[in-house]
Amino acid sequence: MKPPRLGIAMILSGPSGAGKSTVCNLLRQRNPGLCFSVSCTTREPRNGEVDGRDYYFIDQKNFQRKIKNNEFVEYAEVHGNFYGTLKSEIIERVRAGKDVLLDIDIQGAFHIRESSKQYSLLEKCTEFVFLGPPSFGELEKRLRGRGTEKEEVIMKRLETAKSELDHWRDYDYLVINKEVEQTVKDLETLFDILHKSTKRLEDSGFYT
Ligand code: 5GP
């Protein structure tokens, strides 16, 4: 018999262009039992993005109301738009033993790390994974290859990415995204190992 355990909240973070969204999408497809924390954003949906699946696309007024109501674990302004992680996407799920995947930027991950110090449930459940590109040159190639952003936006993102790359040291795990299939396998293996951790086990009744 397995003892009851809390779920894992895996924070997948890294500079833009590291491939977080692609990796998250494939990981979700392959693991239907894995929950995904859908963030709120004030940015416009891109082609093919679906409200409620990729993001909750909300306006500034609604975003400010959610800040006031204390509905976010963290929120940040990224490249001129607001993004926020809802408490409701994480807390009840990990309590019920479900794993949750989060795709957030570096400052968001830092804020979650800080708030988890005050909140023992989050501290137990969160695992911080830095998804890095194989090199800076590769990151630039990927950002340009997307073709969805203007040069000005790309330059801004590259500048941010350069300073963000150094933050891998603040994370529990470093996964290099060279090839998406392998990266997804690496993350599945990591989940398997993390399931063996004793820190999320509830001690009541096991072996008694
Ligand atoms: P994009 O607009 O390309 O979808 O995302 C831009 C950046 O915002 C990405 O680095 C993404 O990881 C980050 N992001 C997405 N959701 C959140 C969130 O809830 N909080 C924070 N802080 N960043 C987020």
Coordinates of N, CA and C and ligand atoms in Angstrom, one line a residue:
M1 N 0.8 -1.2 0.0 CA 0.0 0.0 0.0 C 0.9 1.3 0.0
K2 N 0.4 2.3 -0.8 CA 1.2 3.5 -0.8 C 0.7 4.5 0.2
P3 N 1.5 5.2 1.0 CA 1.1 6.2 1.9 C 0.6 7.4 1.1
P4 N -0.4 8.1 1.7 CA -0.9 9.3 1.0 C 0.3 10.4 0.8
R5 N 0.3 11.0 -0.3 CA 1.4 12.0 -0.5 C 0.8 13.3 -1.1
L6 N 1.5 14.4 -0.9 CA 1.1 15.6 -1.5 C 1.7 15.6 -3.0
G7 N 1.1 16.4 -3.8 CA 1.5 16.4 -5.2 C 2.8 17.3 -5.3
I8 N 3.4 17.2 -6.5 CA 4.6 18.1 -6.8 C 4.1 19.3 -7.6
A9 N 4.6 20.5 -7.2 CA 4.4 21.6 -8.1 C 5.7 21.9 -8.7
M10 N 5.9 21.5 -10.0 CA 7.1 21.6 -10.7 C 7.2 23.0 -11.4
I11 N 8.1 23.8 -11.0 CA 8.2 25.1 -11.6 C 9.2 25.0 -12.7
L12 N 8.8 25.1 -13.9 CA 9.7 25.0 -15.1 C 9.9 26.5 -15.5
S13 N 11.2 26.9 -15.3 CA 11.5 28.3 -15.6 C 12.8 28.4 -16.4
G14 N 13.0 29.5 -17.0 CA 14.2 29.8 -17.8 C 13.9 30.9 -18.7
P15 N 14.9 31.4 -19.4 CA 14.7 32.5 -20.3 C 13.8 32.2 -21.4
S16 N 13.2 33.3 -22.0 CA 12.3 33.1 -23.1 C 13.1 32.6 -24.3
G17 N 12.7 31.6 -25.0 CA 13.4 31.0 -26.1 C 14.1 29.7 -25.7
A18 N 14.0 29.4 -24.4 CA 14.6 28.1 -23.9 C 13.7 27.0 -24.4
G19 N 12.4 27.3 -24.7 CA 11.5 26.2 -25.2 C 10.5 25.8 -24.1
K20 N 10.3 26.6 -23.1 CA 9.4 26.2 -22.0 C 8.0 25.8 -22.5
S21 N 7.4 26.6 -23.4 CA 6.0 26.3 -23.8 C 6.0 25.0 -24.6
T22 N 6.9 24.8 -25.5 CA 6.9 23.6 -26.3 C 7.1 22.3 -25.5
V23 N 8.0 22.4 -24.5 CA 8.3 21.3 -23.6 C 7.0 21.0 -22.8
C24 N 6.4 22.1 -22.2 CA 5.2 21.9 -21.4 C 4.1 21.3 -22.2
N25 N 3.9 21.7 -23.4 CA 2.8 21.2 -24.2 C 3.0 19.7 -24.5
L26 N 4.2 19.3 -24.8 CA 4.5 17.8 -25.1 C 4.3 17.0 -23.8
L27 N 4.9 17.6 -22.7 CA 4.8 16.9 -21.4 C 3.3 16.7 -21.0
R28 N 2.5 17.7 -21.3 CA 1.1 17.6 -20.9 C 0.4 16.6 -21.8
Q29 N 0.7 16.6 -23.1 CA 0.1 15.6 -24.0 C 0.4 14.2 -23.6
R30 N 1.6 14.0 -23.2 CA 2.1 12.6 -22.9 C 1.6 12.1 -21.5
N31 N 1.3 13.1 -20.7 CA 0.9 12.8 -19.3 C -0.4 13.4 -18.9
P32 N -1.5 12.8 -19.4 CA -2.8 13.5 -19.1 C -3.2 13.7 -17.7
G33 N -2.5 12.9 -16.8 CA -2.8 13.1 -15.4 C -2.1 14.3 -14.7
L34 N -1.2 14.8 -15.5 CA -0.4 16.0 -15.0 C -1.2 17.2 -15.2
C35 N -1.4 18.0 -14.1 CA -2.2 19.2 -14.2 C -1.3 20.3 -14.7
F36 N -1.8 21.3 -15.3 CA -1.0 22.5 -15.7 C -1.6 23.7 -15.1
S37 N -0.7 24.5 -14.5 CA -1.2 25.8 -13.9 C -1.4 26.8 -15.0
V38 N -2.6 27.1 -15.3 CA -2.9 28.1 -16.4 C -2.8 29.5 -15.8
S39 N -1.8 30.3 -16.3 CA -1.6 31.7 -15.7 C -2.6 32.7 -16.3
C40 N -2.8 33.8 -15.6 CA -3.5 34.9 -16.2 C -2.5 35.8 -16.9
T41 N -2.9 36.4 -18.0 CA -2.1 37.4 -18.7 C -2.9 38.5 -19.3
T42 N -2.3 39.6 -19.4 CA -3.0 40.8 -20.1 C -2.5 40.9 -21.5
R43 N -1.6 40.0 -22.0 CA -1.2 40.1 -23.4 C -2.3 39.5 -24.3
E44 N -2.2 39.9 -25.6 CA -3.1 39.4 -26.6 C -2.8 37.9 -26.9
P45 N -3.9 37.1 -27.1 CA -3.6 35.7 -27.5 C -2.8 35.7 -28.9
R46 N -1.9 34.7 -29.0 CA -1.2 34.5 -30.3 C -2.1 33.5 -31.1
N47 N -1.7 33.4 -32.4 CA -2.4 32.5 -33.2 C -2.5 31.1 -32.6
G48 N -3.6 30.5 -32.5 CA -3.7 29.1 -32.1 C -3.8 29.0 -30.6
E49 N -3.6 30.1 -29.8 CA -3.7 30.0 -28.4 C -5.2 30.0 -28.0
V50 N -5.5 29.2 -26.9 CA -6.9 29.0 -26.5 C -7.0 29.6 -25.1
D51 N -8.1 30.4 -24.9 CA -8.3 30.9 -23.5 C -8.7 29.8 -22.6
G52 N -8.0 29.7 -21.4 CA -8.4 28.7 -20.4 C -7.5 27.5 -20.6
R53 N -6.8 27.3 -21.8 CA -5.9 26.2 -22.0 C -4.4 26.7 -21.9
D54 N -4.1 27.8 -22.7 CA -2.8 28.3 -22.7 C -2.6 29.4 -21.6
Y55 N -3.6 30.2 -21.5 CA -3.6 31.3 -20.5 C -5.1 31.7 -20.3
Y56 N -5.4 32.4 -19.2 CA -6.6 33.1 -19.0 C -6.3 34.5 -19.5
F57 N -6.8 34.9 -20.7 CA -6.5 36.2 -21.2 C -7.5 37.2 -20.6
I58 N -7.0 38.1 -19.8 CA -7.9 39.0 -19.1 C -7.4 40.4 -19.3
D59 N -8.3 41.4 -19.0 CA -7.8 42.8 -19.2 C -7.2 43.3 -17.9
Q60 N -6.6 44.5 -18.1 CA -5.8 45.1 -17.0 C -6.7 45.3 -15.7
K61 N -8.0 45.7 -15.9 CA -8.9 46.0 -14.8 C -9.1 44.7 -14.0
N62 N -9.4 43.6 -14.7 CA -9.6 42.3 -14.1 C -8.3 41.8 -13.4
F63 N -7.2 42.1 -14.0 CA -5.9 41.6 -13.4 C -5.7 42.4 -12.1
Q64 N -5.9 43.7 -12.1 CA -5.7 44.5 -10.9 C -6.7 44.0 -9.8
R65 N -7.9 43.7 -10.2 CA -8.9 43.2 -9.2 C -8.4 41.9 -8.5
K66 N -7.8 41.0 -9.3 CA -7.3 39.8 -8.8 C -6.1 40.0 -7.8
I67 N -5.3 41.0 -8.1 CA -4.2 41.4 -7.2 C -4.8 41.8 -5.9
K68 N -5.8 42.7 -6.0 CA -6.4 43.2 -4.8 C -7.1 42.1 -3.9
N69 N -7.7 41.2 -4.6 CA -8.3 40.0 -3.9 C -7.3 39.0 -3.4
N70 N -6.0 39.2 -3.6 CA -5.0 38.3 -3.2 C -5.1 36.9 -3.8
E71 N -5.5 36.9 -5.1 CA -5.7 35.6 -5.8 C -4.4 35.0 -6.3
F72 N -3.3 35.8 -6.4 CA -2.1 35.3 -7.0 C -1.1 34.8 -6.0
V73 N -0.4 33.7 -6.3 CA 0.8 33.3 -5.6 C 1.9 34.3 -5.9
E74 N 2.0 34.7 -7.2 CA 3.0 35.7 -7.6 C 2.4 36.3 -8.9
Y75 N 2.9 37.5 -9.2 CA 2.6 38.1 -10.5 C 3.7 39.0 -10.9
A76 N 3.9 39.2 -12.2 CA 5.0 40.1 -12.6 C 4.7 40.7 -13.9
E77 N 5.5 41.8 -14.2 CA 5.4 42.4 -15.6 C 6.5 41.8 -16.4
V78 N 6.2 41.1 -17.5 CA 7.2 40.5 -18.3 C 7.0 41.1 -19.7
H79 N 8.1 41.7 -20.2 CA 8.1 42.3 -21.6 C 6.8 43.2 -21.8
G80 N 6.5 44.0 -20.8 CA 5.4 45.0 -20.9 C 4.0 44.5 -20.7
N81 N 3.9 43.2 -20.4 CA 2.5 42.6 -20.1 C 2.6 42.0 -18.7
F82 N 1.4 41.9 -18.1 CA 1.3 41.3 -16.8 C 1.0 39.8 -16.9
Y83 N 1.6 39.0 -16.0 CA 1.4 37.6 -15.9 C 1.3 37.2 -14.5
G84 N 0.4 36.3 -14.1 CA 0.2 35.9 -12.7 C -0.2 34.5 -12.5
T85 N 0.3 33.9 -11.5 CA 0.0 32.5 -11.1 C -1.1 32.5 -10.1
L86 N -2.2 31.8 -10.4 CA -3.3 31.8 -9.4 C -3.1 30.7 -8.4
K87 N -3.4 31.1 -7.1 CA -3.4 30.1 -6.0 C -4.3 28.9 -6.3
S88 N -5.4 29.2 -6.9 CA -6.4 28.2 -7.1 C -5.9 27.1 -8.1
E89 N -4.9 27.4 -8.9 CA -4.4 26.5 -9.9 C -3.4 25.5 -9.2
I90 N -3.0 25.8 -8.0 CA -2.0 24.9 -7.3 C -2.4 24.3 -6.0
I91 N -2.9 25.1 -5.1 CA -3.0 24.6 -3.7 C -3.9 23.4 -3.5
E92 N -5.2 23.5 -4.0 CA -6.1 22.3 -3.8 C -5.6 21.1 -4.5
R93 N -4.9 21.3 -5.7 CA -4.5 20.1 -6.4 C -3.3 19.4 -5.7
V94 N -2.4 20.1 -5.2 CA -1.3 19.4 -4.6 C -1.7 18.8 -3.3
R95 N -2.7 19.4 -2.6 CA -3.3 18.8 -1.4 C -3.9 17.5 -1.7
A96 N -4.5 17.4 -2.9 CA -5.2 16.2 -3.3 C -4.2 15.2 -3.9
G97 N -2.9 15.5 -3.9 CA -1.9 14.5 -4.3 C -1.6 14.6 -5.8
K98 N -2.2 15.7 -6.5 CA -2.0 15.8 -7.9 C -0.7 16.6 -8.2
D99 N 0.0 16.2 -9.3 CA 1.1 17.0 -9.7 C 0.7 18.2 -10.6
V100 N 1.4 19.3 -10.4 CA 1.1 20.5 -11.2 C 2.4 21.0 -11.9
L101 N 2.2 21.4 -13.1 CA 3.4 21.9 -13.9 C 3.1 23.4 -14.1
L102 N 4.2 24.2 -13.8 CA 4.1 25.6 -14.0 C 5.1 26.1 -15.0
D103 N 4.7 27.0 -15.9 CA 5.6 27.5 -16.9 C 5.7 29.0 -16.5
I104 N 6.8 29.4 -15.8 CA 6.9 30.8 -15.4 C 8.3 31.4 -15.7
D105 N 8.4 32.7 -15.7 CA 9.7 33.3 -16.0 C 10.5 33.3 -14.7
I106 N 11.8 33.8 -14.8 CA 12.7 33.7 -13.7 C 12.3 34.5 -12.5
Q107 N 11.8 35.7 -12.7 CA 11.3 36.5 -11.5 C 10.1 35.9 -10.8
G108 N 9.2 35.3 -11.6 CA 8.1 34.6 -11.0 C 8.5 33.4 -10.2
A109 N 9.5 32.7 -10.7 CA 10.0 31.5 -9.9 C 10.6 32.0 -8.6
F110 N 11.4 33.1 -8.7 CA 12.0 33.7 -7.5 C 10.9 34.1 -6.5
H111 N 9.8 34.7 -6.9 CA 8.7 35.2 -6.0 C 8.1 33.9 -5.4
I112 N 7.9 32.9 -6.1 CA 7.3 31.7 -5.5 C 8.3 31.1 -4.5
R113 N 9.5 31.1 -4.8 CA 10.5 30.6 -3.8 C 10.4 31.4 -2.5
E114 N 10.3 32.8 -2.7 CA 10.2 33.7 -1.5 C 8.9 33.4 -0.7
S115 N 7.8 33.3 -1.4 CA 6.5 33.1 -0.7 C 6.4 31.7 -0.1
S116 N 7.1 30.7 -0.7 CA 7.1 29.4 -0.1 C 7.8 29.3 1.3
K117 N 8.6 30.3 1.5 CA 9.3 30.3 2.9 C 8.3 30.6 4.0
Q118 N 7.2 31.3 3.6 CA 6.2 31.6 4.6 C 5.1 30.6 4.7
Y119 N 5.1 29.7 3.7 CA 3.9 28.8 3.5 C 4.4 27.4 3.3
S120 N 4.3 26.6 4.4 CA 5.0 25.3 4.4 C 4.5 24.3 3.3
L121 N 3.2 24.4 3.0 CA 2.7 23.5 2.0 C 3.4 23.8 0.6
L122 N 3.6 25.0 0.3 CA 4.4 25.4 -0.9 C 5.8 24.9 -0.9
E123 N 6.4 25.1 0.3 CA 7.8 24.7 0.5 C 8.0 23.2 0.2
K124 N 7.0 22.4 0.7 CA 7.1 21.0 0.6 C 6.9 20.5 -0.9
C125 N 6.0 21.3 -1.6 CA 5.5 20.8 -2.9 C 6.4 21.3 -4.1
T126 N 7.0 22.5 -3.9 CA 7.6 23.0 -5.1 C 9.0 22.4 -5.4
E127 N 9.3 22.3 -6.7 CA 10.6 21.8 -7.1 C 10.9 22.8 -8.3
F128 N 12.1 23.3 -8.2 CA 12.5 24.4 -9.2 C 13.4 23.8 -10.2
V129 N 13.0 23.9 -11.5 CA 13.7 23.3 -12.6 C 14.1 24.4 -13.6
F130 N 15.4 24.6 -13.8 CA 15.8 25.6 -14.8 C 15.9 24.9 -16.2
L131 N 15.2 25.4 -17.1 CA 15.2 24.9 -18.5 C 16.1 25.8 -19.3
G132 N 17.3 25.3 -19.6 CA 18.3 26.1 -20.3 C 18.5 25.8 -21.7
P133 N 18.9 26.7 -22.6 CA 19.2 26.4 -24.0 C 20.6 25.8 -24.0
P134 N 21.0 25.1 -25.1 CA 22.4 24.5 -25.1 C 23.4 25.6 -25.1
S135 N 23.1 26.8 -25.7 CA 24.1 27.9 -25.7 C 23.3 29.2 -25.9
F136 N 24.0 30.3 -25.7 CA 23.4 31.6 -26.0 C 23.0 31.8 -27.5
G137 N 24.0 31.4 -28.3 CA 23.7 31.5 -29.8 C 22.5 30.7 -30.2
E138 N 22.3 29.6 -29.6 CA 21.1 28.8 -29.9 C 19.8 29.5 -29.5
L139 N 19.9 30.1 -28.3 CA 18.7 30.9 -27.8 C 18.4 32.0 -28.8
E140 N 19.4 32.7 -29.3 CA 19.1 33.8 -30.2 C 18.5 33.3 -31.5
K141 N 19.0 32.1 -32.0 CA 18.5 31.5 -33.2 C 17.0 31.2 -33.0
R142 N 16.7 30.6 -31.8 CA 15.3 30.2 -31.6 C 14.4 31.4 -31.5
L143 N 14.8 32.5 -30.8 CA 14.0 33.7 -30.7 C 13.7 34.3 -32.0
R144 N 14.7 34.3 -32.9 CA 14.5 34.9 -34.2 C 13.7 34.0 -35.1
G145 N 13.9 32.7 -34.9 CA 13.2 31.7 -35.8 C 11.7 31.7 -35.5
R146 N 11.3 32.1 -34.4 CA 9.8 32.1 -34.0 C 9.1 33.0 -35.0
G147 N 9.7 34.1 -35.4 CA 9.1 35.0 -36.4 C 7.8 35.7 -36.0
T148 N 7.5 35.6 -34.7 CA 6.3 36.3 -34.3 C 6.5 37.7 -33.7
E149 N 7.8 38.0 -33.4 CA 8.0 39.2 -32.7 C 8.9 40.2 -33.6
K150 N 8.7 41.5 -33.3 CA 9.5 42.5 -34.0 C 10.9 42.5 -33.5
E151 N 11.8 43.1 -34.3 CA 13.3 43.1 -33.9 C 13.5 43.8 -32.5
E152 N 12.7 44.9 -32.3 CA 12.8 45.6 -31.0 C 12.5 44.7 -29.8
V153 N 11.4 43.9 -30.0 CA 11.0 43.0 -29.0 C 12.0 41.9 -28.8
I154 N 12.6 41.4 -29.9 CA 13.6 40.3 -29.8 C 14.8 40.8 -29.0
M155 N 15.3 42.1 -29.4 CA 16.5 42.6 -28.7 C 16.2 42.7 -27.2
K156 N 15.0 43.2 -26.8 CA 14.7 43.3 -25.4 C 14.7 41.9 -24.7
R157 N 14.2 40.9 -25.4 CA 14.1 39.6 -24.8 C 15.5 39.0 -24.7
L158 N 16.4 39.3 -25.7 CA 17.8 38.8 -25.7 C 18.6 39.4 -24.5
E159 N 18.4 40.7 -24.3 CA 19.0 41.4 -23.3 C 18.7 40.8 -21.9
T160 N 17.3 40.6 -21.7 CA 16.8 40.0 -20.5 C 17.4 38.6 -20.3
A161 N 17.4 37.8 -21.4 CA 17.8 36.4 -21.4 C 19.3 36.3 -20.9
K162 N 20.1 37.2 -21.4 CA 21.5 37.2 -21.1 C 21.8 37.2 -19.6
S163 N 21.0 38.1 -18.9 CA 21.2 38.2 -17.5 C 20.5 37.1 -16.8
E164 N 19.5 36.5 -17.4 CA 18.7 35.4 -16.7 C 19.5 34.1 -16.7
L165 N 20.3 33.9 -17.7 CA 21.0 32.6 -17.8 C 21.8 32.2 -16.6
D166 N 22.4 33.3 -16.0 CA 23.2 33.0 -14.8 C 22.4 32.5 -13.6
H167 N 21.1 32.6 -13.6 CA 20.3 32.2 -12.5 C 20.1 30.7 -12.3
W168 N 20.7 29.9 -13.2 CA 20.5 28.4 -13.1 C 20.9 27.9 -11.7
R169 N 21.9 28.7 -11.1 CA 22.4 28.2 -9.8 C 21.4 28.3 -8.7
D170 N 20.4 29.1 -8.9 CA 19.4 29.3 -7.8 C 18.3 28.1 -7.8
Y171 N 18.5 27.2 -8.8 CA 17.4 26.2 -9.0 C 17.9 24.8 -8.4
D172 N 16.9 24.0 -8.2 CA 17.2 22.6 -7.7 C 17.8 21.7 -8.8
Y173 N 17.3 21.9 -10.0 CA 17.7 21.1 -11.2 C 17.9 21.9 -12.4
L174 N 18.9 21.5 -13.2 CA 19.2 22.1 -14.5 C 18.9 21.1 -15.6
V175 N 18.0 21.4 -16.5 CA 17.7 20.5 -17.6 C 18.0 21.3 -18.9
I176 N 18.9 20.8 -19.7 CA 19.3 21.5 -21.0 C 18.4 21.0 -22.1
N177 N 17.7 22.0 -22.7 CA 16.7 21.6 -23.8 C 17.4 21.7 -25.1
K178 N 18.1 20.5 -25.5 CA 18.7 20.4 -26.8 C 17.7 19.9 -27.8
E179 N 17.0 19.0 -27.3 CA 16.0 18.3 -28.3 C 14.8 18.0 -27.4
V180 N 13.6 18.4 -27.9 CA 12.4 18.4 -27.1 C 12.0 17.0 -26.6
E181 N 12.1 16.0 -27.4 CA 11.7 14.7 -27.0 C 12.5 14.2 -25.8
Q182 N 13.9 14.4 -25.9 CA 14.8 14.0 -24.8 C 14.5 14.8 -23.6
T183 N 14.2 16.1 -23.7 CA 13.9 16.9 -22.6 C 12.7 16.5 -21.8
V184 N 11.7 16.1 -22.6 CA 10.4 15.6 -22.0 C 10.7 14.3 -21.2
K185 N 11.5 13.4 -21.8 CA 11.9 12.2 -21.2 C 12.6 12.5 -19.9
D186 N 13.5 13.4 -19.9 CA 14.3 13.8 -18.7 C 13.4 14.3 -17.6
L187 N 12.4 15.1 -18.0 CA 11.5 15.6 -17.0 C 10.6 14.5 -16.4
E188 N 10.2 13.5 -17.3 CA 9.4 12.4 -16.8 C 10.2 11.6 -15.8
T189 N 11.5 11.4 -16.1 CA 12.4 10.7 -15.2 C 12.5 11.4 -13.9
L190 N 12.6 12.8 -14.0 CA 12.7 13.6 -12.8 C 11.5 13.4 -11.9
F191 N 10.3 13.5 -12.5 CA 9.0 13.3 -11.8 C 9.1 11.9 -11.1
D192 N 9.5 10.9 -11.8 CA 9.6 9.5 -11.2 C 10.5 9.5 -9.9
I193 N 11.6 10.2 -10.0 CA 12.5 10.2 -8.9 C 11.9 11.0 -7.7
L194 N 11.3 12.2 -8.1 CA 10.7 13.1 -7.0 C 9.5 12.4 -6.3
H195 N 8.9 11.4 -7.0 CA 7.8 10.7 -6.4 C 8.3 9.8 -5.2
K196 N 9.6 9.6 -5.2 CA 10.2 8.7 -4.2 C 10.6 9.5 -3.0
S197 N 10.6 10.9 -3.1 CA 11.0 11.7 -2.0 C 10.1 11.5 -0.8
T198 N 10.7 11.5 0.4 CA 9.9 11.4 1.6 C 9.3 12.7 2.1
K199 N 9.7 13.8 1.5 CA 9.3 15.1 2.1 C 7.8 15.4 1.8
R200 N 7.2 14.8 0.8 CA 5.8 15.0 0.6 C 4.9 13.9 1.2
L201 N 5.5 12.9 1.8 CA 4.6 11.8 2.4 C 4.0 12.3 3.6
E202 N 2.7 11.9 3.8 CA 2.0 12.2 5.0 C 2.3 11.0 5.9
D203 N 2.8 11.3 7.1 CA 3.2 10.2 8.0 C 2.2 9.5 8.7
S204 N 0.9 10.0 8.7 CA -0.1 9.4 9.5 C -0.4 7.9 9.0
G205 N -0.2 7.0 9.9 CA -0.7 5.6 9.7 C 0.2 4.8 8.9
F206 N 1.3 5.3 8.3 CA 2.2 4.4 7.5 C 3.1 3.5 8.4
Y207 N 3.1 2.2 8.2 CA 3.8 1.3 9.0 C 3.2 1.1 10.4
T208 N 2.0 1.5 10.6 CA 1.5 1.3 12.0 C 0.2 0.5 11.9
Ligands
5GP1 P1 4.7 34.4 -23.4 O1 4.1 35.7 -23.6 O2 5.8 34.1 -24.4 O3 3.7 33.2 -23.3 O4 5.5 34.3 -22.0 C1 6.4 35.3 -21.7 C2 7.1 34.9 -20.4 O5 6.1 35.0 -19.3 C3 7.6 33.5 -20.4 O6 8.9 33.5 -19.9 C4 6.7 32.8 -19.5 O7 7.3 31.7 -18.8 C5 6.3 33.8 -18.5 N1 5.1 33.5 -17.7 C6 4.0 32.8 -18.1 N2 3.1 32.7 -17.1 C7 3.7 33.4 -16.0 C8 3.2 33.7 -14.7 O8 2.1 33.2 -14.2 N3 4.0 34.4 -13.9 C9 5.2 34.9 -14.4 N4 6.0 35.6 -13.5 N5 5.7 34.6 -15.6 C10 4.9 33.9 -16.4

